[in-house]
Short mmCIF file of C-alpha atoms and ligand atoms in Angstrom, two decimals:
data_model
loop_
_atom_site.label_atom_id
_atom_site.label_comp_id
_atom_site.label_asym_id
_atom_site.label_seq_id
_atom_site.Cartn_x
_atom_site.Cartn_y
_atom_site.Cartn_z
CA MET D 87 -0.24 -0.17 0.13
CA THR D 88 1.14 2.84 -0.80
CA THR D 89 0.60 6.55 0.54
CA THR D 90 1.16 10.10 0.11
CA SER D 91 3.76 12.70 1.71
CA THR D 92 2.42 15.58 3.25
CA ASP D 93 4.83 17.71 1.75
CA VAL D 94 5.08 16.50 -1.81
CA THR D 95 7.40 18.17 -4.52
CA GLU D 96 7.02 19.05 -8.14
CA ILE D 97 9.76 18.05 -9.56
CA GLN D 98 10.44 20.04 -13.24
CA HIS D 99 13.23 19.79 -15.75
CA PHE D 100 15.79 21.82 -16.15
CA ILE D 101 15.89 23.78 -19.77
CA ASN D 102 18.52 27.17 -20.86
CA GLY D 103 19.74 27.75 -17.15
CA ALA D 104 16.43 27.12 -15.03
CA ARG D 105 13.55 24.78 -14.04
CA ASN D 106 10.90 24.55 -16.05
CA ALA D 107 7.52 22.56 -15.82
CA GLY D 108 7.54 21.96 -19.93
CA SER D 109 4.40 21.84 -22.22
CA GLY D 110 4.00 17.99 -21.44
CA THR D 111 0.73 17.70 -18.91
CA ASP D 112 1.60 14.13 -17.98
CA THR D 113 3.46 13.50 -14.78
CA GLN D 114 4.49 10.60 -12.53
CA PRO D 115 4.75 10.18 -8.97
CA VAL D 116 8.34 9.59 -7.27
CA TYR D 117 8.18 7.27 -4.05
CA ASN D 118 10.21 7.07 -0.76
CA PRO D 119 10.88 3.29 -1.06
CA ALA D 120 11.68 2.97 2.75
CA THR D 121 8.28 4.11 3.72
CA GLY D 122 6.41 3.71 0.24
CA GLU D 123 5.08 6.96 0.24
CA ILE D 124 4.56 9.35 -2.61
CA THR D 125 6.80 12.37 -2.14
CA GLY D 126 7.47 13.72 -6.02
CA GLN D 127 5.59 14.67 -8.97
CA LEU D 128 7.71 14.17 -11.99
CA HIS D 129 6.70 16.56 -14.91
CA LEU D 130 7.33 14.01 -18.40
CA ALA D 131 9.16 16.15 -21.39
CA SER D 132 6.69 16.43 -24.50
CA ARG D 133 8.68 16.70 -27.76
CA GLU D 134 8.03 19.48 -27.88
CA ASP D 135 10.17 19.98 -24.54
CA VAL D 136 12.80 17.97 -26.28
CA ASP D 137 12.82 20.10 -28.88
CA GLN D 138 13.25 22.93 -27.37
CA ALA D 139 16.11 21.51 -24.99
CA VAL D 140 17.67 20.57 -27.81
CA ALA D 141 17.76 23.64 -30.23
CA VAL D 142 19.02 25.54 -26.63
CA ALA D 143 22.04 22.79 -26.33
CA ARG D 144 22.94 23.49 -29.83
CA ALA D 145 23.14 27.03 -29.71
CA ALA D 146 25.07 26.37 -26.39
CA ALA D 147 27.02 23.87 -28.13
CA GLU D 148 28.79 26.33 -30.76
CA SER D 149 30.20 29.11 -28.18
CA TRP D 150 31.26 26.20 -25.50
CA ALA D 151 33.57 24.45 -28.49
CA GLU D 152 34.70 27.90 -28.98
CA THR D 153 35.90 28.81 -24.80
CA SER D 154 39.19 28.34 -24.44
CA LEU D 155 40.26 25.10 -22.75
CA VAL D 156 41.71 26.78 -20.00
CA LYS D 157 38.40 28.68 -19.16
CA ARG D 158 35.92 24.82 -19.76
CA THR D 159 38.57 23.34 -17.12
CA LYS D 160 38.32 26.28 -14.15
CA ILE D 161 34.69 25.64 -14.32
CA LEU D 162 35.49 21.95 -14.26
CA PHE D 163 37.43 22.75 -10.95
CA LYS D 164 34.80 24.88 -9.29
CA PHE D 165 31.88 22.11 -10.01
CA GLN D 166 34.34 19.40 -8.18
CA GLN D 167 34.67 21.19 -5.70
CA LEU D 168 30.82 22.27 -5.24
CA MET D 169 29.90 18.88 -5.52
CA THR D 170 32.35 18.01 -2.67
CA GLU D 171 30.78 20.67 -0.36
CA HIS D 172 27.51 19.37 -1.53
CA THR D 173 28.10 15.51 -1.06
CA ASP D 174 25.73 15.42 2.16
CA GLU D 175 23.05 16.71 0.57
CA LEU D 176 23.41 14.74 -2.58
CA ALA D 177 23.49 12.04 -0.46
CA ALA D 178 19.93 12.98 1.39
CA ILE D 179 18.38 13.26 -1.77
CA ILE D 180 19.82 9.29 -3.22
CA THR D 181 18.99 7.82 -0.48
CA SER D 182 15.57 10.04 -0.29
CA GLU D 183 13.97 8.29 -3.34
CA HIS D 184 16.80 5.40 -4.25
CA GLY D 185 16.45 3.86 -0.42
CA LYS D 186 20.40 3.19 -0.56
CA VAL D 187 22.22 3.76 3.25
CA LEU D 188 23.48 7.33 3.50
CA SER D 189 27.08 6.55 3.25
CA ASP D 190 26.66 4.10 0.40
CA ALA D 191 24.89 7.14 -1.43
CA ALA D 192 27.67 9.40 -0.15
CA GLY D 193 30.35 7.08 -2.08
CA GLU D 194 28.49 7.23 -4.79
CA VAL D 195 29.40 10.83 -4.95
CA ALA D 196 32.43 10.32 -4.56
CA ARG D 197 32.98 7.83 -7.20
CA GLY D 198 31.39 10.74 -9.06
CA ILE D 199 33.70 13.53 -8.47
CA GLU D 200 36.66 11.08 -9.46
CA VAL D 201 35.36 11.62 -13.07
CA ILE D 202 34.79 15.10 -12.70
CA GLU D 203 38.83 15.12 -11.62
CA TYR D 204 39.63 13.42 -14.34
CA ALA D 205 37.68 15.81 -16.58
CA CYS D 206 39.47 18.64 -14.45
CA GLY D 207 42.69 17.18 -16.49
CA ILE D 208 41.28 16.85 -19.51
CA SER D 209 43.87 19.31 -21.33
CA GLN D 210 46.67 16.16 -21.50
CA SER D 211 43.77 13.86 -23.26
CA LEU D 212 43.62 16.49 -25.81
CA LYS D 213 46.83 17.20 -26.84
CA GLY D 214 46.73 15.67 -30.47
CA GLU D 215 49.83 14.56 -32.21
CA PHE D 216 52.08 16.66 -34.77
CA SER D 217 54.70 14.82 -37.87
CA ASP D 218 56.87 17.21 -38.96
CA GLN D 219 57.96 17.65 -42.60
CA VAL D 220 56.29 14.19 -43.17
CA SER D 221 57.11 15.09 -47.25
CA THR D 222 59.32 17.76 -47.92
CA GLY D 223 57.82 21.46 -46.50
CA ILE D 224 54.54 19.05 -45.44
CA ASP D 225 53.25 18.83 -41.80
CA VAL D 226 50.62 16.53 -40.32
CA LEU D 227 48.87 17.15 -37.52
CA SER D 228 45.93 15.26 -35.78
CA PHE D 229 43.58 16.33 -32.76
CA ARG D 230 40.25 15.82 -31.49
CA GLN D 231 36.91 17.74 -31.73
CA PRO D 232 33.31 17.57 -29.62
CA LEU D 233 30.42 16.08 -31.64
CA GLY D 234 28.11 18.62 -30.55
CA VAL D 235 24.57 17.98 -28.62
CA VAL D 236 25.08 14.86 -26.36
CA ALA D 237 22.62 13.05 -24.45
CA GLY D 238 22.89 10.42 -21.79
CA ILE D 239 20.18 8.24 -20.48
CA THR D 240 20.65 6.90 -17.10
CA PRO D 241 19.11 4.37 -14.34
CA PHE D 242 18.10 4.29 -11.46
CA ASN D 243 20.47 2.77 -9.69
CA PHE D 244 23.17 5.09 -9.14
CA PRO D 245 21.22 8.89 -10.12
CA VAL D 246 24.46 10.60 -9.66
CA MET D 247 27.55 8.28 -10.02
CA VAL D 248 26.29 7.23 -13.58
CA PRO D 249 25.17 10.88 -14.82
CA MET D 250 28.92 11.89 -13.70
CA TRP D 251 29.91 8.74 -15.76
CA MET D 252 28.39 10.85 -18.72
CA ALA D 253 28.51 14.44 -18.39
CA PRO D 254 32.41 16.10 -17.05
CA VAL D 255 33.51 13.98 -19.88
CA ALA D 256 31.52 15.54 -22.63
CA ILE D 257 31.46 18.85 -21.30
CA ALA D 258 35.18 19.21 -20.73
CA THR D 259 35.89 17.93 -24.11
CA GLY D 260 33.24 21.01 -25.70
CA ASN D 261 29.76 19.02 -25.88
CA ALA D 262 26.17 20.27 -24.92
CA PHE D 263 25.11 17.19 -22.36
CA ILE D 264 21.23 16.66 -21.94
CA LEU D 265 20.48 14.46 -19.15
CA LYS D 266 17.37 12.45 -19.08
CA PRO D 267 17.75 10.71 -15.64
CA SER D 268 15.63 7.90 -14.09
CA GLU D 269 11.93 8.77 -13.62
CA ARG D 270 12.58 6.66 -10.12
CA ASP D 271 15.33 8.97 -8.27
CA PRO D 272 15.44 12.47 -10.52
CA SER D 273 15.83 14.49 -7.52
CA ALA D 274 19.71 15.04 -7.59
CA SER D 275 20.35 15.90 -11.27
CA LEU D 276 18.51 19.23 -10.57
CA LEU D 277 21.03 19.96 -7.37
CA MET D 278 23.81 19.02 -10.32
CA ALA D 279 22.23 20.59 -13.24
CA GLU D 280 22.37 23.96 -10.16
CA LEU D 281 25.79 23.24 -9.04
CA PHE D 282 27.08 23.42 -12.86
CA GLN D 283 25.48 26.51 -13.02
CA GLN D 284 26.69 28.20 -9.92
CA ALA D 285 30.37 26.77 -11.23
CA GLY D 286 30.21 28.80 -14.08
CA LEU D 287 29.00 26.44 -16.58
CA PRO D 288 27.08 28.57 -19.33
CA ASP D 289 23.04 27.84 -19.68
CA GLY D 290 22.29 24.86 -22.14
CA VAL D 291 25.72 22.91 -21.70
CA PHE D 292 23.80 21.08 -19.26
CA GLN D 293 20.32 20.52 -19.43
CA VAL D 294 17.88 18.20 -17.68
CA LEU D 295 14.68 16.06 -19.24
CA HIS D 296 12.26 14.07 -16.99
CA GLY D 297 10.70 11.25 -18.93
CA GLY D 298 10.33 7.49 -20.10
CA LYS D 299 10.14 5.85 -23.25
CA ASP D 300 8.61 8.85 -25.24
CA THR D 301 11.21 11.41 -24.39
CA VAL D 302 13.85 8.54 -24.69
CA ASP D 303 12.72 7.74 -28.02
CA ALA D 304 12.44 11.86 -28.72
CA LEU D 305 16.31 11.98 -28.29
CA LEU D 306 17.02 8.95 -30.00
CA GLU D 307 15.17 10.46 -33.12
CA HIS D 308 16.31 14.02 -32.89
CA GLU D 309 18.43 14.90 -36.09
CA ASP D 310 20.33 17.36 -34.26
CA VAL D 311 21.30 15.03 -31.51
CA ASP D 312 24.64 13.14 -32.23
CA ALA D 313 25.83 10.84 -29.72
CA ILE D 314 23.71 9.08 -27.11
CA SER D 315 25.27 7.65 -24.14
CA PHE D 316 22.69 4.98 -22.47
CA VAL D 317 23.55 2.87 -19.13
CA GLY D 318 20.36 0.73 -17.97
CA SER D 319 18.91 -3.03 -18.28
CA THR D 320 20.13 -5.12 -21.63
CA PRO D 321 16.99 -5.16 -23.47
CA ILE D 322 16.78 -1.00 -23.02
CA ALA D 323 20.12 -1.06 -24.20
CA LYS D 324 19.84 -3.05 -27.15
CA TYR D 325 16.64 -0.90 -28.30
CA VAL D 326 18.43 2.00 -27.44
CA HIS D 327 21.65 0.87 -29.68
CA GLU D 328 19.23 -0.31 -32.47
CA THR D 329 17.33 2.58 -33.09
CA ALA D 330 19.93 5.12 -32.59
CA THR D 331 22.27 3.83 -34.71
CA LYS D 332 19.31 3.51 -37.63
CA TYR D 333 19.46 7.43 -36.59
CA GLY D 334 22.69 7.94 -37.90
CA LYS D 335 24.40 8.46 -34.17
CA ARG D 336 27.50 7.41 -32.24
CA VAL D 337 25.99 5.33 -29.42
CA GLN D 338 27.75 3.07 -25.71
CA ALA D 339 24.98 1.18 -24.21
CA LEU D 340 25.99 -0.40 -21.18
CA GLY D 341 23.16 -2.96 -20.28
CA GLY D 342 22.24 -5.59 -17.57
CA ALA D 343 25.05 -8.46 -15.77
CA LYS D 344 25.34 -11.48 -13.94
CA ASN D 345 28.58 -11.09 -12.11
CA HIS D 346 30.03 -14.02 -11.07
CA ALA D 347 32.23 -14.58 -7.84
CA VAL D 348 34.78 -17.83 -8.45
CA VAL D 349 35.86 -19.28 -5.17
CA MET D 350 38.94 -21.46 -5.17
CA PRO D 351 39.58 -24.24 -2.52
CA ASP D 352 43.07 -22.28 -1.98
CA ALA D 353 41.33 -18.78 -0.91
CA ASP D 354 41.30 -17.21 1.86
CA LEU D 355 37.54 -18.36 2.65
CA GLU D 356 37.12 -15.51 5.45
CA LEU D 357 38.09 -12.51 2.98
CA ALA D 358 36.05 -14.48 0.67
CA ALA D 359 32.54 -14.49 2.31
CA ASP D 360 33.34 -10.61 3.84
CA HIS D 361 33.66 -9.20 0.52
CA ILE D 362 30.90 -11.40 -1.45
CA ASN D 363 28.37 -10.44 1.58
CA ALA D 364 28.73 -6.88 1.27
CA ALA D 365 29.09 -7.24 -2.63
CA ALA D 366 25.21 -8.90 -2.73
CA PHE D 367 24.01 -7.24 -0.98
CA GLY D 368 25.27 -3.84 -0.51
CA SER D 369 22.41 -1.71 -2.26
CA ALA D 370 19.73 -3.91 -1.58
CA GLY D 371 22.02 -6.08 -4.67
CA GLN D 372 20.61 -3.26 -7.46
CA ARG D 373 24.55 -2.72 -8.30
CA CYS D 374 25.19 -2.89 -11.79
CA MET D 375 28.72 -5.11 -10.60
CA ALA D 376 27.24 -6.77 -7.81
CA ILE D 377 28.06 -10.17 -6.94
CA SER D 378 24.90 -12.14 -7.77
CA VAL D 379 26.21 -15.61 -8.66
CA ALA D 380 29.32 -17.16 -6.37
CA VAL D 381 30.88 -20.41 -8.11
CA ALA D 382 31.87 -22.45 -5.21
CA VAL D 383 35.04 -24.49 -6.87
CA GLY D 384 35.47 -28.29 -5.05
CA GLU D 385 35.58 -28.08 -1.26
CA ALA D 386 35.13 -24.74 -0.99
CA ALA D 387 31.58 -25.21 -1.09
CA ASP D 388 29.68 -26.18 2.36
CA ALA D 389 32.71 -24.02 3.77
CA LEU D 390 31.87 -20.77 1.94
CA VAL D 391 27.95 -21.59 1.76
CA ASP D 392 28.68 -21.45 6.10
CA LYS D 393 30.17 -18.31 6.07
CA LEU D 394 28.02 -16.51 3.77
CA ALA D 395 24.71 -17.58 5.72
CA GLU D 396 26.47 -16.11 9.12
CA ARG D 397 27.17 -12.82 7.31
CA ALA D 398 24.19 -12.44 5.99
CA ARG D 399 22.08 -13.60 9.22
CA GLY D 400 23.88 -10.15 10.34
CA VAL D 401 23.17 -7.53 7.56
CA LYS D 402 21.46 -5.09 9.44
CA VAL D 403 18.49 -3.88 6.83
CA ALA D 404 16.59 -0.90 8.03
CA ASN D 405 15.41 2.84 6.55
CA GLY D 406 18.76 4.14 4.86
CA THR D 407 18.92 7.08 6.91
CA GLU D 408 18.73 4.69 10.32
CA PRO D 409 22.60 4.87 11.69
CA GLY D 410 24.40 1.48 11.48
CA ALA D 411 22.10 0.22 8.40
CA ASP D 412 23.93 -2.28 5.66
CA MET D 413 21.14 -2.12 3.57
CA GLY D 414 18.10 -0.25 2.79
CA PRO D 415 14.69 -1.37 0.73
CA VAL D 416 14.52 -2.06 -3.10
CA ILE D 417 13.12 0.27 -5.72
CA THR D 418 9.46 -0.16 -6.48
CA PRO D 419 6.77 -2.41 -5.21
CA ALA D 420 7.69 -4.43 -8.75
CA SER D 421 10.63 -4.83 -8.10
CA LYS D 422 10.00 -6.98 -4.91
CA THR D 423 7.05 -8.76 -6.36
CA ARG D 424 9.57 -9.75 -9.14
CA ILE D 425 12.65 -10.73 -6.48
CA GLN D 426 10.17 -12.91 -4.16
CA LYS D 427 8.49 -14.23 -7.01
CA LEU D 428 12.35 -15.73 -8.85
CA VAL D 429 13.53 -17.16 -5.60
CA SER D 430 10.23 -19.03 -4.55
CA GLU D 431 10.62 -20.05 -8.36
CA ALA D 432 14.30 -21.20 -7.45
CA GLU D 433 12.69 -23.09 -4.13
CA ALA D 434 9.68 -24.86 -6.70
CA ASP D 435 12.98 -26.09 -9.17
CA GLY D 436 14.92 -27.92 -6.16
CA ALA D 437 17.65 -25.62 -5.35
CA ALA D 438 18.36 -24.80 -1.68
CA LEU D 439 17.19 -22.11 0.42
CA VAL D 440 19.85 -21.38 3.05
CA ILE D 441 18.73 -17.86 3.76
CA ASP D 442 15.18 -16.83 2.77
CA GLY D 443 14.70 -13.04 2.78
CA ARG D 444 11.37 -12.73 1.27
CA ASP D 445 8.99 -12.18 3.83
CA LEU D 446 11.54 -9.82 5.99
CA VAL D 447 8.70 -6.71 6.83
CA VAL D 448 11.35 -4.06 8.51
CA ALA D 449 9.83 -2.27 11.56
CA ASP D 450 7.28 0.74 11.63
CA HIS D 451 8.69 0.83 7.66
CA GLU D 452 5.54 -1.87 6.97
CA ASN D 453 5.20 -0.22 3.53
CA GLY D 454 8.41 0.13 3.02
CA PHE D 455 9.35 -2.63 -0.39
CA PHE D 456 11.91 -4.03 1.67
CA VAL D 457 13.27 -7.66 0.61
CA GLY D 458 15.80 -9.52 3.20
CA PRO D 459 19.21 -11.01 2.34
CA THR D 460 18.44 -14.30 0.32
CA ILE D 461 20.78 -17.25 -0.31
CA ILE D 462 20.26 -20.39 -2.88
CA ASP D 463 22.68 -23.01 -2.64
CA LYS D 464 22.79 -25.63 -5.49
CA VAL D 465 21.23 -23.86 -8.25
CA HIS D 466 21.81 -25.06 -11.97
CA ARG D 467 22.10 -22.85 -14.56
CA GLU D 468 18.88 -23.69 -16.12
CA MET D 469 16.87 -21.90 -13.36
CA SER D 470 15.23 -18.72 -13.86
CA ALA D 471 17.48 -17.88 -10.25
CA TYR D 472 20.54 -17.90 -12.83
CA THR D 473 19.49 -16.83 -16.27
CA GLU D 474 17.34 -13.79 -15.26
CA GLU D 475 19.42 -10.56 -13.33
CA ILE D 476 17.23 -10.45 -10.49
CA PHE D 477 18.92 -6.83 -9.59
CA GLY D 478 17.81 -7.32 -5.40
CA PRO D 479 19.61 -8.81 -2.16
CA VAL D 480 20.00 -12.47 -3.72
CA LEU D 481 22.76 -14.26 -3.89
CA VAL D 482 22.84 -17.97 -5.80
CA VAL D 483 25.63 -20.28 -5.33
CA LEU D 484 26.31 -22.59 -8.35
CA ARG D 485 29.19 -25.77 -7.04
CA VAL D 486 31.75 -26.87 -9.68
CA ASP D 487 34.47 -28.84 -9.65
CA SER D 488 37.37 -27.27 -11.32
CA LEU D 489 39.02 -23.43 -12.23
CA ALA D 490 38.36 -24.89 -15.97
CA GLU D 491 34.84 -25.58 -15.35
CA ALA D 492 33.68 -22.11 -13.52
CA ILE D 493 34.96 -20.43 -16.43
CA GLU D 494 33.30 -22.57 -18.81
CA VAL D 495 30.04 -21.15 -16.68
CA VAL D 496 31.12 -17.68 -16.38
CA ASN D 497 31.87 -17.90 -20.42
CA ALA D 498 28.55 -19.17 -21.23
CA ASN D 499 27.12 -16.62 -19.53
CA PRO D 500 25.47 -14.17 -21.95
CA TYR D 501 26.88 -10.84 -19.67
CA GLY D 502 30.28 -9.94 -19.33
CA ASN D 503 29.57 -6.99 -17.27
CA GLY D 504 32.22 -7.60 -14.31
CA THR D 505 33.33 -11.08 -12.35
CA ALA D 506 36.23 -11.78 -9.65
CA ILE D 507 38.33 -14.68 -8.95
CA PHE D 508 38.82 -15.48 -4.91
CA THR D 509 42.12 -17.36 -5.20
CA SER D 510 45.68 -17.46 -3.28
CA SER D 511 47.03 -18.98 -6.40
CA GLY D 512 48.90 -15.95 -8.21
CA ALA D 513 48.62 -19.23 -11.48
CA HIS D 514 44.94 -19.24 -11.21
CA ALA D 515 44.46 -15.77 -11.46
CA ARG D 516 46.20 -15.25 -14.24
CA THR D 517 44.64 -18.25 -15.79
CA PHE D 518 40.94 -16.49 -15.02
CA THR D 519 41.59 -12.94 -16.06
CA ARG D 520 43.29 -14.28 -18.95
CA ARG D 521 40.58 -16.71 -20.35
CA ILE D 522 37.74 -15.17 -19.51
CA GLN D 523 34.94 -13.05 -21.19
CA VAL D 524 34.17 -10.85 -18.94
CA GLY D 525 35.10 -6.99 -19.60
CA MET D 526 36.05 -6.03 -15.64
CA VAL D 527 38.07 -8.20 -13.58
CA GLY D 528 38.82 -8.38 -10.26
CA VAL D 529 41.02 -10.88 -8.21
CA ASN D 530 40.53 -11.03 -4.57
CA ILE D 531 37.91 -7.90 -5.59
CA PRO D 532 34.32 -8.51 -5.44
CA LEU D 533 33.67 -4.77 -7.49
CA PRO D 534 36.22 -3.66 -9.81
CA VAL D 535 34.87 -0.75 -11.19
CA PRO D 536 37.62 0.57 -12.58
CA VAL D 537 39.46 3.79 -11.30
CA ALA D 538 37.89 7.11 -13.54
CA TRP D 539 41.09 7.00 -15.47
CA HIS D 540 40.60 3.94 -16.86
CA SER D 541 37.62 2.91 -18.99
CA PHE D 542 34.68 1.50 -17.36
CA GLY D 543 32.55 -1.45 -19.72
CA GLY D 544 31.26 -4.96 -19.62
CA TRP D 545 31.22 -7.18 -22.71
CA LYS D 546 28.95 -9.41 -24.62
CA ASP D 547 25.11 -8.32 -23.46
CA SER D 548 26.33 -5.98 -21.11
CA LEU D 549 27.46 -3.27 -23.69
CA PHE D 550 26.40 -2.38 -27.20
CA GLY D 551 28.80 -0.19 -28.79
CA GLU D 552 32.66 0.04 -29.23
CA HIS D 553 33.35 2.46 -26.47
CA HIS D 554 33.13 1.76 -22.73
CA ILE D 555 32.62 4.82 -20.48
CA TYR D 556 34.46 7.38 -18.59
CA GLY D 557 38.56 7.25 -18.71
CA PRO D 558 40.05 7.31 -22.54
CA ASP D 559 37.37 5.52 -24.06
CA GLY D 560 35.18 8.63 -22.39
CA VAL D 561 37.31 11.15 -24.63
CA ARG D 562 36.94 8.75 -27.73
CA PHE D 563 33.59 8.98 -27.56
CA TYR D 564 32.66 12.55 -27.53
CA THR D 565 35.03 13.32 -29.75
CA ARG D 566 35.95 12.76 -33.84
CA GLY D 567 39.43 12.79 -35.29
CA LYS D 568 40.84 15.16 -37.43
CA ALA D 569 43.52 15.04 -39.09
CA VAL D 570 45.38 18.46 -40.83
CA THR D 571 47.48 17.96 -43.54
CA GLN D 572 49.56 21.48 -44.22
CA ARG D 573 51.81 23.21 -46.94
CA TRP D 574 53.17 26.49 -46.10
CA PRO D 575 55.31 27.04 -49.53
CA GLU D 576 58.31 29.87 -48.94
CA PRO D 577 58.92 31.00 -52.55
CA ALA D 578 62.55 28.49 -52.57
CA SER D 579 61.08 26.06 -51.82
CA ALA D 580 57.72 26.36 -53.84
CA SER D 581 56.51 22.61 -54.47
CA THR D 582 54.93 21.32 -58.08
CA ALA D 583 52.01 20.04 -58.65
CA SER D 584 51.78 16.31 -59.75
CA PHE D 585 49.35 14.14 -60.84
CA ALA D 586 50.85 10.85 -59.42
CA PHE D 587 50.96 10.65 -55.85
CA PRO D 588 53.60 12.28 -54.38
CA SER D 589 57.01 10.98 -53.51
CA ASN D 590 59.15 13.68 -51.99
P1 NAD Z 786 15.84 0.57 -17.37
O1 NAD Z 786 16.65 -0.25 -18.53
O2 NAD Z 786 14.86 -0.02 -16.95
O3 NAD Z 786 16.07 2.03 -17.56
C1 NAD Z 786 17.57 2.29 -18.00
C2 NAD Z 786 16.77 3.91 -18.75
O4 NAD Z 786 16.08 3.61 -19.90
C3 NAD Z 786 16.06 4.99 -17.67
O5 NAD Z 786 16.12 6.25 -17.91
C4 NAD Z 786 14.47 4.34 -18.30
O6 NAD Z 786 13.82 5.57 -18.07
C5 NAD Z 786 15.01 4.27 -19.56
N1 NAD Z 786 13.81 3.18 -20.45
C6 NAD Z 786 12.65 2.18 -19.64
N2 NAD Z 786 12.26 2.09 -20.70
C7 NAD Z 786 12.56 2.29 -22.13
C8 NAD Z 786 12.00 2.11 -23.10
N3 NAD Z 786 11.02 0.95 -23.07
N4 NAD Z 786 12.53 2.94 -23.83
C9 NAD Z 786 13.51 4.02 -23.61
N5 NAD Z 786 14.05 3.71 -22.59
C10 NAD Z 786 13.22 3.20 -21.74
O7 NAD Z 786 17.12 0.60 -16.09
P2 NAD Z 786 16.78 0.51 -14.49
O8 NAD Z 786 15.89 -0.53 -14.19
O9 NAD Z 786 16.46 1.58 -13.92
O10 NAD Z 786 18.15 -0.12 -14.50
C11 NAD Z 786 18.86 -0.74 -13.68
C12 NAD Z 786 19.56 -2.11 -14.69
O11 NAD Z 786 20.80 -0.83 -14.98
C13 NAD Z 786 19.91 -3.01 -14.52
O12 NAD Z 786 19.63 -3.69 -15.64
C14 NAD Z 786 21.74 -2.60 -14.38
O13 NAD Z 786 22.31 -4.27 -14.64
C15 NAD Z 786 21.89 -2.16 -15.43
N6 NAD Z 786 22.31 -1.04 -15.17
C16 NAD Z 786 24.14 -1.23 -15.67
C17 NAD Z 786 25.36 -0.52 -15.65
C18 NAD Z 786 26.54 -0.66 -16.31
O14 NAD Z 786 27.78 -0.22 -16.66
N7 NAD Z 786 26.14 -1.80 -17.22
C19 NAD Z 786 25.06 0.50 -14.68
C20 NAD Z 786 23.62 0.62 -13.78
C21 NAD Z 786 22.93 -0.26 -14.10
#
């Protein structure tokens, strides 16, 4: 049952430097998942709103690209400072709409700020190359220029970090950026827009449009949008990639995941259990890098499951604002129902339910969307709990006999976002990291999210497009190369034109 808070906020777009309700008449409720209350009414952008924002962005992109690198970078330094000063405020907004615990929300902001810091050093990445005297009196230089107007479409699970994977790099490289955040937790994007403005960013370089499929379609189809960055579930990533490509845009579309942690018998099982517990249940399992499958090799299995169960029983599930809370609710009632159903199906399929969080009720939060930590052992690959991305606090355990079998299991999975191996053997770690068909690999590290100066991206159904996100790949994605071959003839060395390929 949902109720309405006494204090419902109207959540508007941010177009051309100001909050704006837009011309659309549709709105959608925003919830606090810990209480089940409606806390906001979100305006959904119409096609006219999209046209307006894109026209503003187009004009802003032209003057922004002409703004010197030094001036652009100074604004990013200021923005970094403001984001740091407003970390607690941003974290509180995230927790109120997403549900994750405050410390985790602050951690998300910190990881977003890391990308801003990378973007502050963008001058290094935009230096270009120069070849002197490639032919007599001729030099070649190559450099990268911005695309123009780029849009970012982001998921609910990181309402600050994922927009920050995109916007700082897009803006630092000279583009105007339109953010279409998740409609489930949209408010942090407005504070970020205001902080960009306070930092001195010209109006129109960073804008926010709210909405769902209709708004996304309007951006994908718009002839004046040059590129799309998308992060979300695999079916939508695929759709966005196909549609944006059809409309001639550059596109990177990051999708869903099923991340395996392989635990070898030679691993430190205490360390493995501590880290897998945190990586499976942190943020209620709603991370694209969450560990959702433990692959227990040989004799590691019984001891590992016991240790995982012991730790899962100690996870404190509560409103994310409560001090000491480890884990908050999931995002919607529909999400809760889907998770409960997948757990029930695994039980019916014959898997062993070690810890069952389906019916957890948090005191004084009876209407909250809570699911407790759940561990399902002896899961087989054909079960829906394994084939589906559960995206909740559910860890399934598969038992295999060898490292080779574990690698085969991970490689056969259609997703390829993140994976980890827990081992004390360098040889096992090396074999695993070389043979595994996954984009981000951890050795005794369960959530191997690359730092901002490397790039983030999965393989197979976890990413559609050629570019990973942020870091060097982000710079390549938001710019295109230009090579200039030039001659400045002086009378004494003036060359003659040739009908054949020049050879001097
Ligand atoms: P989602 O795919 O439902 O939504 C993502 C975005 O797409 C939102 O902005 C949403 O408004 C929009 N959207 C939704 N339906 C659409 C449609 N039919 N047409 C066009 N646009 C549509 O994802 P979510 O539930 O917000 O986020 C969770 C998913 O995101 C999980 O699958 C998770 O693994 C994935 N994710 C992946 C990464 C990664 O880096 N690979 C990072 C974070 C989240």
